[in-house]
Amino acid sequence: MNPSSFQSDAPPADTSELLRVFHDETRAPIRVGTPQRPLEVDGLVRREYEPDGGRWNMIESPDGLGPDPAEWDAVIERQRDFFAERGLRVEWKTYDYDEPADLGERLVRAGFVKEDDEALILGEAAPLAAQEIDLPEGVVVRAADSDADFERMAEMLEVVWGEPQPWVLDSLLPRWTAEPGSMDVVVVEEDREGPVLCAARSEYDTSRFTGLWGGSTLPDWRGRGLYRATLLHRARLGLARGNDFVRVDASPDSEPILRRLGLHRVATTTPYVFDPTTR
């Protein structure tokens, strides 16, 4: 299925239309990179990376791999070798409607490692933002506004994942500082001096979609509506920026929450990772 084959300009009325709008506005356009994070086009493939070895290195091929099937494996190997030469870990982000249909198999043959499937969840922001945020007494959700918030967030993530999370201060904080229009980071807390209880982020591009990313909660605070609160708050922040829709790459744990909130599963997205530092 090629979402661009849908030509309607009407507001999305079903999941096919939501996917069409998402593809046309989010995946199809070629964004402008920055010196800190170049975006390069190699044939039909896009690669976006941090030359200094940061965490945010991505490949995507929304238009396929090119017209000649005999060249497809060479296209993949060229991208792999580009990142191998620089010693950078990279994720090739695929969707189940991408062409060729055996893209994932070709990536594995080239040395990429398949990670867990995620659900591509889309929906309108206004109905989500209109829902009431219900948090335990004394708990608030807000947008991060200081370096200290990121330091506390990193401490929370270390507890959740059981290992250091240097990327928060080494990569995420510099991006937030240098490109404030590109994201919001949201924290849930009892007060600014205590621990962050839950955190997540929103990312913005030129589309009408707010990307809802992450969402980690301290074990003792799970099941109390904190992640849900970040979703509603981030939808509101996105609406304030003029974004009519939201998108989430959801784990099996998050998908039921999102669907109960009125969002829709429209596709499956699967990351394939190549990490030359482990070879």
Tab-separated table of N, CA, C and O in Angstrom, residues 169-223:
chain	number	residue	atom	x	y	z
A	169	LEU	N	21.890	14.185	29.052
A	169	LEU	CA	22.662	15.420	29.199
A	169	LEU	C	23.613	15.652	28.032
A	169	LEU	O	23.910	16.801	27.703
A	170	ASP	N	24.080	14.572	27.401
A	170	ASP	CA	25.055	14.721	26.325
A	170	ASP	C	24.416	15.018	24.981
A	170	ASP	O	25.055	15.620	24.111
A	171	SER	N	23.160	14.583	24.784
A	171	SER	CA	22.523	14.710	23.468
A	171	SER	C	21.184	15.430	23.533
A	171	SER	O	20.954	16.398	22.806
A	172	LEU	N	20.287	14.976	24.422
A	172	LEU	CA	18.946	15.567	24.466
A	172	LEU	C	18.985	17.015	24.943
A	172	LEU	O	18.373	17.894	24.322
A	173	LEU	N	19.669	17.294	26.037
A	173	LEU	CA	19.737	18.663	26.557
A	173	LEU	C	20.347	19.634	25.546
A	173	LEU	O	19.785	20.720	25.329
A	174	PRO	N	21.471	19.296	24.886
A	174	PRO	CA	21.995	20.228	23.878
A	174	PRO	C	21.012	20.484	22.730
A	174	PRO	O	20.929	21.612	22.234
A	175	ARG	N	20.269	19.447	22.308
A	175	ARG	CA	19.272	19.655	21.246
A	175	ARG	C	18.177	20.597	21.710
A	175	ARG	O	17.759	21.505	20.976
A	176	TRP	N	17.678	20.381	22.911
A	176	TRP	CA	16.623	21.227	23.476
A	176	TRP	C	17.102	22.672	23.610
A	176	TRP	O	16.370	23.622	23.334
A	177	THR	N	18.366	22.850	24.007
A	177	THR	CA	18.928	24.191	24.182
A	177	THR	C	19.128	24.894	22.842
A	177	THR	O	18.791	26.073	22.694
A	178	ALA	N	19.647	24.158	21.858
A	178	ALA	CA	19.970	24.761	20.568
A	178	ALA	C	18.750	24.936	19.679
A	178	ALA	O	18.703	25.865	18.857
A	179	GLU	N	17.754	24.045	19.806
A	179	GLU	CA	16.584	24.072	18.937
A	179	GLU	C	15.302	24.027	19.779
A	179	GLU	O	14.580	23.033	19.767
A	180	PRO	N	15.016	25.085	20.525
A	180	PRO	CA	13.845	25.046	21.413
A	180	PRO	C	12.527	24.850	20.681
A	180	PRO	O	11.561	24.366	21.273
A	181	GLY	N	12.477	25.201	19.409
A	181	GLY	CA	11.248	24.996	18.651
A	181	GLY	C	11.033	23.580	18.183
A	181	GLY	O	9.971	23.256	17.645
A	182	SER	N	12.022	22.717	18.404
A	182	SER	CA	11.931	21.358	17.882
A	182	SER	C	11.339	20.378	18.872
A	182	SER	O	10.987	19.264	18.487
A	183	MET	N	11.221	20.750	20.150
A	183	MET	CA	10.737	19.780	21.131
A	183	MET	C	10.266	20.450	22.412
A	183	MET	O	10.624	21.595	22.710
A	184	ASP	N	9.451	19.719	23.139
A	184	ASP	CA	9.149	19.983	24.543
A	184	ASP	C	9.474	18.718	25.318
A	184	ASP	O	9.191	17.610	24.847
A	185	VAL	N	10.056	18.876	26.480
A	185	VAL	CA	10.260	17.761	27.393
A	185	VAL	C	9.335	17.983	28.582
A	185	VAL	O	9.277	19.085	29.133
A	186	VAL	N	8.574	16.960	28.953
A	186	VAL	CA	7.540	17.080	29.980
A	186	VAL	C	7.926	16.220	31.169
A	186	VAL	O	8.352	15.073	31.007
A	187	VAL	N	7.780	16.784	32.361
A	187	VAL	CA	8.083	16.040	33.588
A	187	VAL	C	6.860	16.041	34.494
A	187	VAL	O	6.048	16.971	34.485
A	188	VAL	N	6.728	14.969	35.263
A	188	VAL	CA	5.703	14.853	36.294
A	188	VAL	C	6.426	14.792	37.632
A	188	VAL	O	7.396	14.028	37.784
A	189	GLU	N	5.976	15.582	38.605
A	189	GLU	CA	6.711	15.704	39.863
A	189	GLU	C	5.779	16.118	40.985
A	189	GLU	O	4.658	16.595	40.738
A	190	GLU	N	6.261	15.967	42.201
A	190	GLU	CA	5.573	16.534	43.358
A	190	GLU	C	6.100	17.924	43.662
A	190	GLU	O	5.350	18.792	44.130
A	191	ASP	N	7.373	18.161	43.442
A	191	ASP	CA	7.951	19.499	43.563
A	191	ASP	C	9.246	19.530	42.772
A	191	ASP	O	9.783	18.495	42.379
A	192	ARG	N	9.760	20.729	42.548
A	192	ARG	CA	10.950	20.897	41.717
A	192	ARG	C	12.227	20.392	42.376
A	192	ARG	O	13.237	20.211	41.700
A	193	GLU	N	12.204	20.192	43.660
A	193	GLU	CA	13.403	19.732	44.363
A	193	GLU	C	13.436	18.212	44.492
A	193	GLU	O	14.490	17.629	44.728
A	194	GLY	N	12.288	17.574	44.371
A	194	GLY	CA	12.222	16.133	44.519
A	194	GLY	C	12.482	15.421	43.210
A	194	GLY	O	12.853	16.034	42.198
A	195	PRO	N	12.283	14.124	43.185
A	195	PRO	CA	12.561	13.352	41.957
A	195	PRO	C	11.519	13.593	40.871
A	195	PRO	O	10.355	13.917	41.164
A	196	VAL	N	11.945	13.458	39.641
A	196	VAL	CA	11.002	13.356	38.527
A	196	VAL	C	10.359	11.980	38.606
A	196	VAL	O	11.051	10.970	38.720
A	197	LEU	N	9.036	11.944	38.561
A	197	LEU	CA	8.299	10.683	38.696
A	197	LEU	C	8.052	10.027	37.350
A	197	LEU	O	7.952	8.807	37.254
A	198	CYS	N	7.927	10.849	36.318
A	198	CYS	CA	7.655	10.374	34.961
A	198	CYS	C	8.121	11.459	34.011
A	198	CYS	O	8.072	12.660	34.357
A	199	ALA	N	8.581	11.082	32.839
A	199	ALA	CA	9.040	12.068	31.856
A	199	ALA	C	8.813	11.542	30.452
A	199	ALA	O	8.803	10.328	30.216
A	200	ALA	N	8.619	12.464	29.530
A	200	ALA	CA	8.426	12.132	28.120
A	200	ALA	C	8.734	13.392	27.319
A	200	ALA	O	8.955	14.466	27.893
A	201	ARG	N	8.743	13.269	26.009
A	201	ARG	CA	9.036	14.444	25.195
A	201	ARG	C	8.121	14.508	23.980
A	201	ARG	O	7.570	13.488	23.542
A	202	SER	N	7.984	15.704	23.440
A	202	SER	CA	7.309	15.947	22.165
A	202	SER	C	8.339	16.448	21.171
A	202	SER	O	9.232	17.207	21.552
A	203	GLU	N	8.189	16.048	19.912
A	203	GLU	CA	9.060	16.578	18.873
A	203	GLU	C	8.204	17.149	17.751
A	203	GLU	O	7.129	16.626	17.448
A	204	TYR	N	8.710	18.225	17.145
A	204	TYR	CA	7.972	18.961	16.127
A	204	TYR	C	8.816	19.091	14.867
A	204	TYR	O	10.027	19.252	14.934
A	205	ASP	N	8.133	18.994	13.715
A	205	ASP	CA	8.796	19.267	12.443
A	205	ASP	C	7.889	20.213	11.659
A	205	ASP	O	7.146	20.994	12.251
A	206	THR	N	7.938	20.147	10.354
A	206	THR	CA	7.123	21.066	9.550
A	206	THR	C	5.706	20.556	9.330
A	206	THR	O	4.895	21.232	8.705
A	207	SER	N	5.388	19.359	9.830
A	207	SER	CA	4.062	18.782	9.639
A	207	SER	C	3.110	19.270	10.727
A	207	SER	O	3.497	19.989	11.653
A	208	ARG	N	1.869	18.797	10.645
A	208	ARG	CA	0.868	19.107	11.667
A	208	ARG	C	0.815	18.048	12.763
A	208	ARG	O	-0.125	18.027	13.557
A	209	PHE	N	1.834	17.201	12.825
A	209	PHE	CA	1.877	16.130	13.813
A	209	PHE	C	2.826	16.473	14.953
A	209	PHE	O	3.962	16.900	14.716
A	210	THR	N	2.361	16.261	16.162
A	210	THR	CA	3.234	16.280	17.330
A	210	THR	C	3.690	14.850	17.582
A	210	THR	O	2.861	13.954	17.782
A	211	GLY	N	4.995	14.631	17.554
A	211	GLY	CA	5.525	13.314	17.847
A	211	GLY	C	5.633	13.123	19.347
A	211	GLY	O	6.308	13.900	20.029
A	212	LEU	N	4.967	12.113	19.870
A	212	LEU	CA	4.979	11.831	21.305
A	212	LEU	C	5.946	10.685	21.550
A	212	LEU	O	5.666	9.539	21.206
A	213	TRP	N	7.080	10.994	22.167
A	213	TRP	CA	8.169	10.042	22.298
A	213	TRP	C	8.465	9.763	23.769
A	213	TRP	O	8.313	10.620	24.628
A	214	GLY	N	8.962	8.564	24.022
A	214	GLY	CA	9.369	8.200	25.366
A	214	GLY	C	8.174	8.033	26.290
A	214	GLY	O	7.031	7.865	25.867
A	215	GLY	N	8.454	8.101	27.554
A	215	GLY	CA	7.432	7.925	28.567
A	215	GLY	C	7.857	6.874	29.570
A	215	GLY	O	7.491	5.713	29.467
A	216	SER	N	8.684	7.279	30.539
A	216	SER	CA	9.172	6.370	31.572
A	216	SER	C	8.691	6.847	32.924
A	216	SER	O	8.687	8.050	33.206
A	217	THR	N	8.309	5.888	33.776
A	217	THR	CA	7.744	6.191	35.084
A	217	THR	C	8.447	5.375	36.154
A	217	THR	O	8.726	4.183	35.959
A	218	LEU	N	8.731	6.008	37.297
A	218	LEU	CA	9.314	5.275	38.413
A	218	LEU	C	8.408	4.106	38.800
A	218	LEU	O	7.180	4.242	38.806
A	219	PRO	N	8.984	2.963	39.128
A	219	PRO	CA	8.163	1.775	39.400
A	219	PRO	C	7.052	1.994	40.420
A	219	PRO	O	5.928	1.511	40.231
A	220	ASP	N	7.328	2.721	41.497
A	220	ASP	CA	6.324	2.895	42.544
A	220	ASP	C	5.167	3.789	42.124
A	220	ASP	O	4.152	3.872	42.831
A	221	TRP	N	5.304	4.464	40.987
A	221	TRP	CA	4.273	5.408	40.545
A	221	TRP	C	3.515	4.917	39.315
A	221	TRP	O	2.681	5.637	38.774
A	222	ARG	N	3.774	3.709	38.875
A	222	ARG	CA	3.086	3.199	37.688
A	222	ARG	C	1.633	2.856	38.013
A	222	ARG	O	1.293	2.540	39.150
A	223	GLY	N	0.795	2.941	36.985
A	223	GLY	CA	-0.611	2.628	37.154
A	223	GLY	C	-1.412	3.718	37.846
A	223	GLY	O	-2.554	3.472	38.268
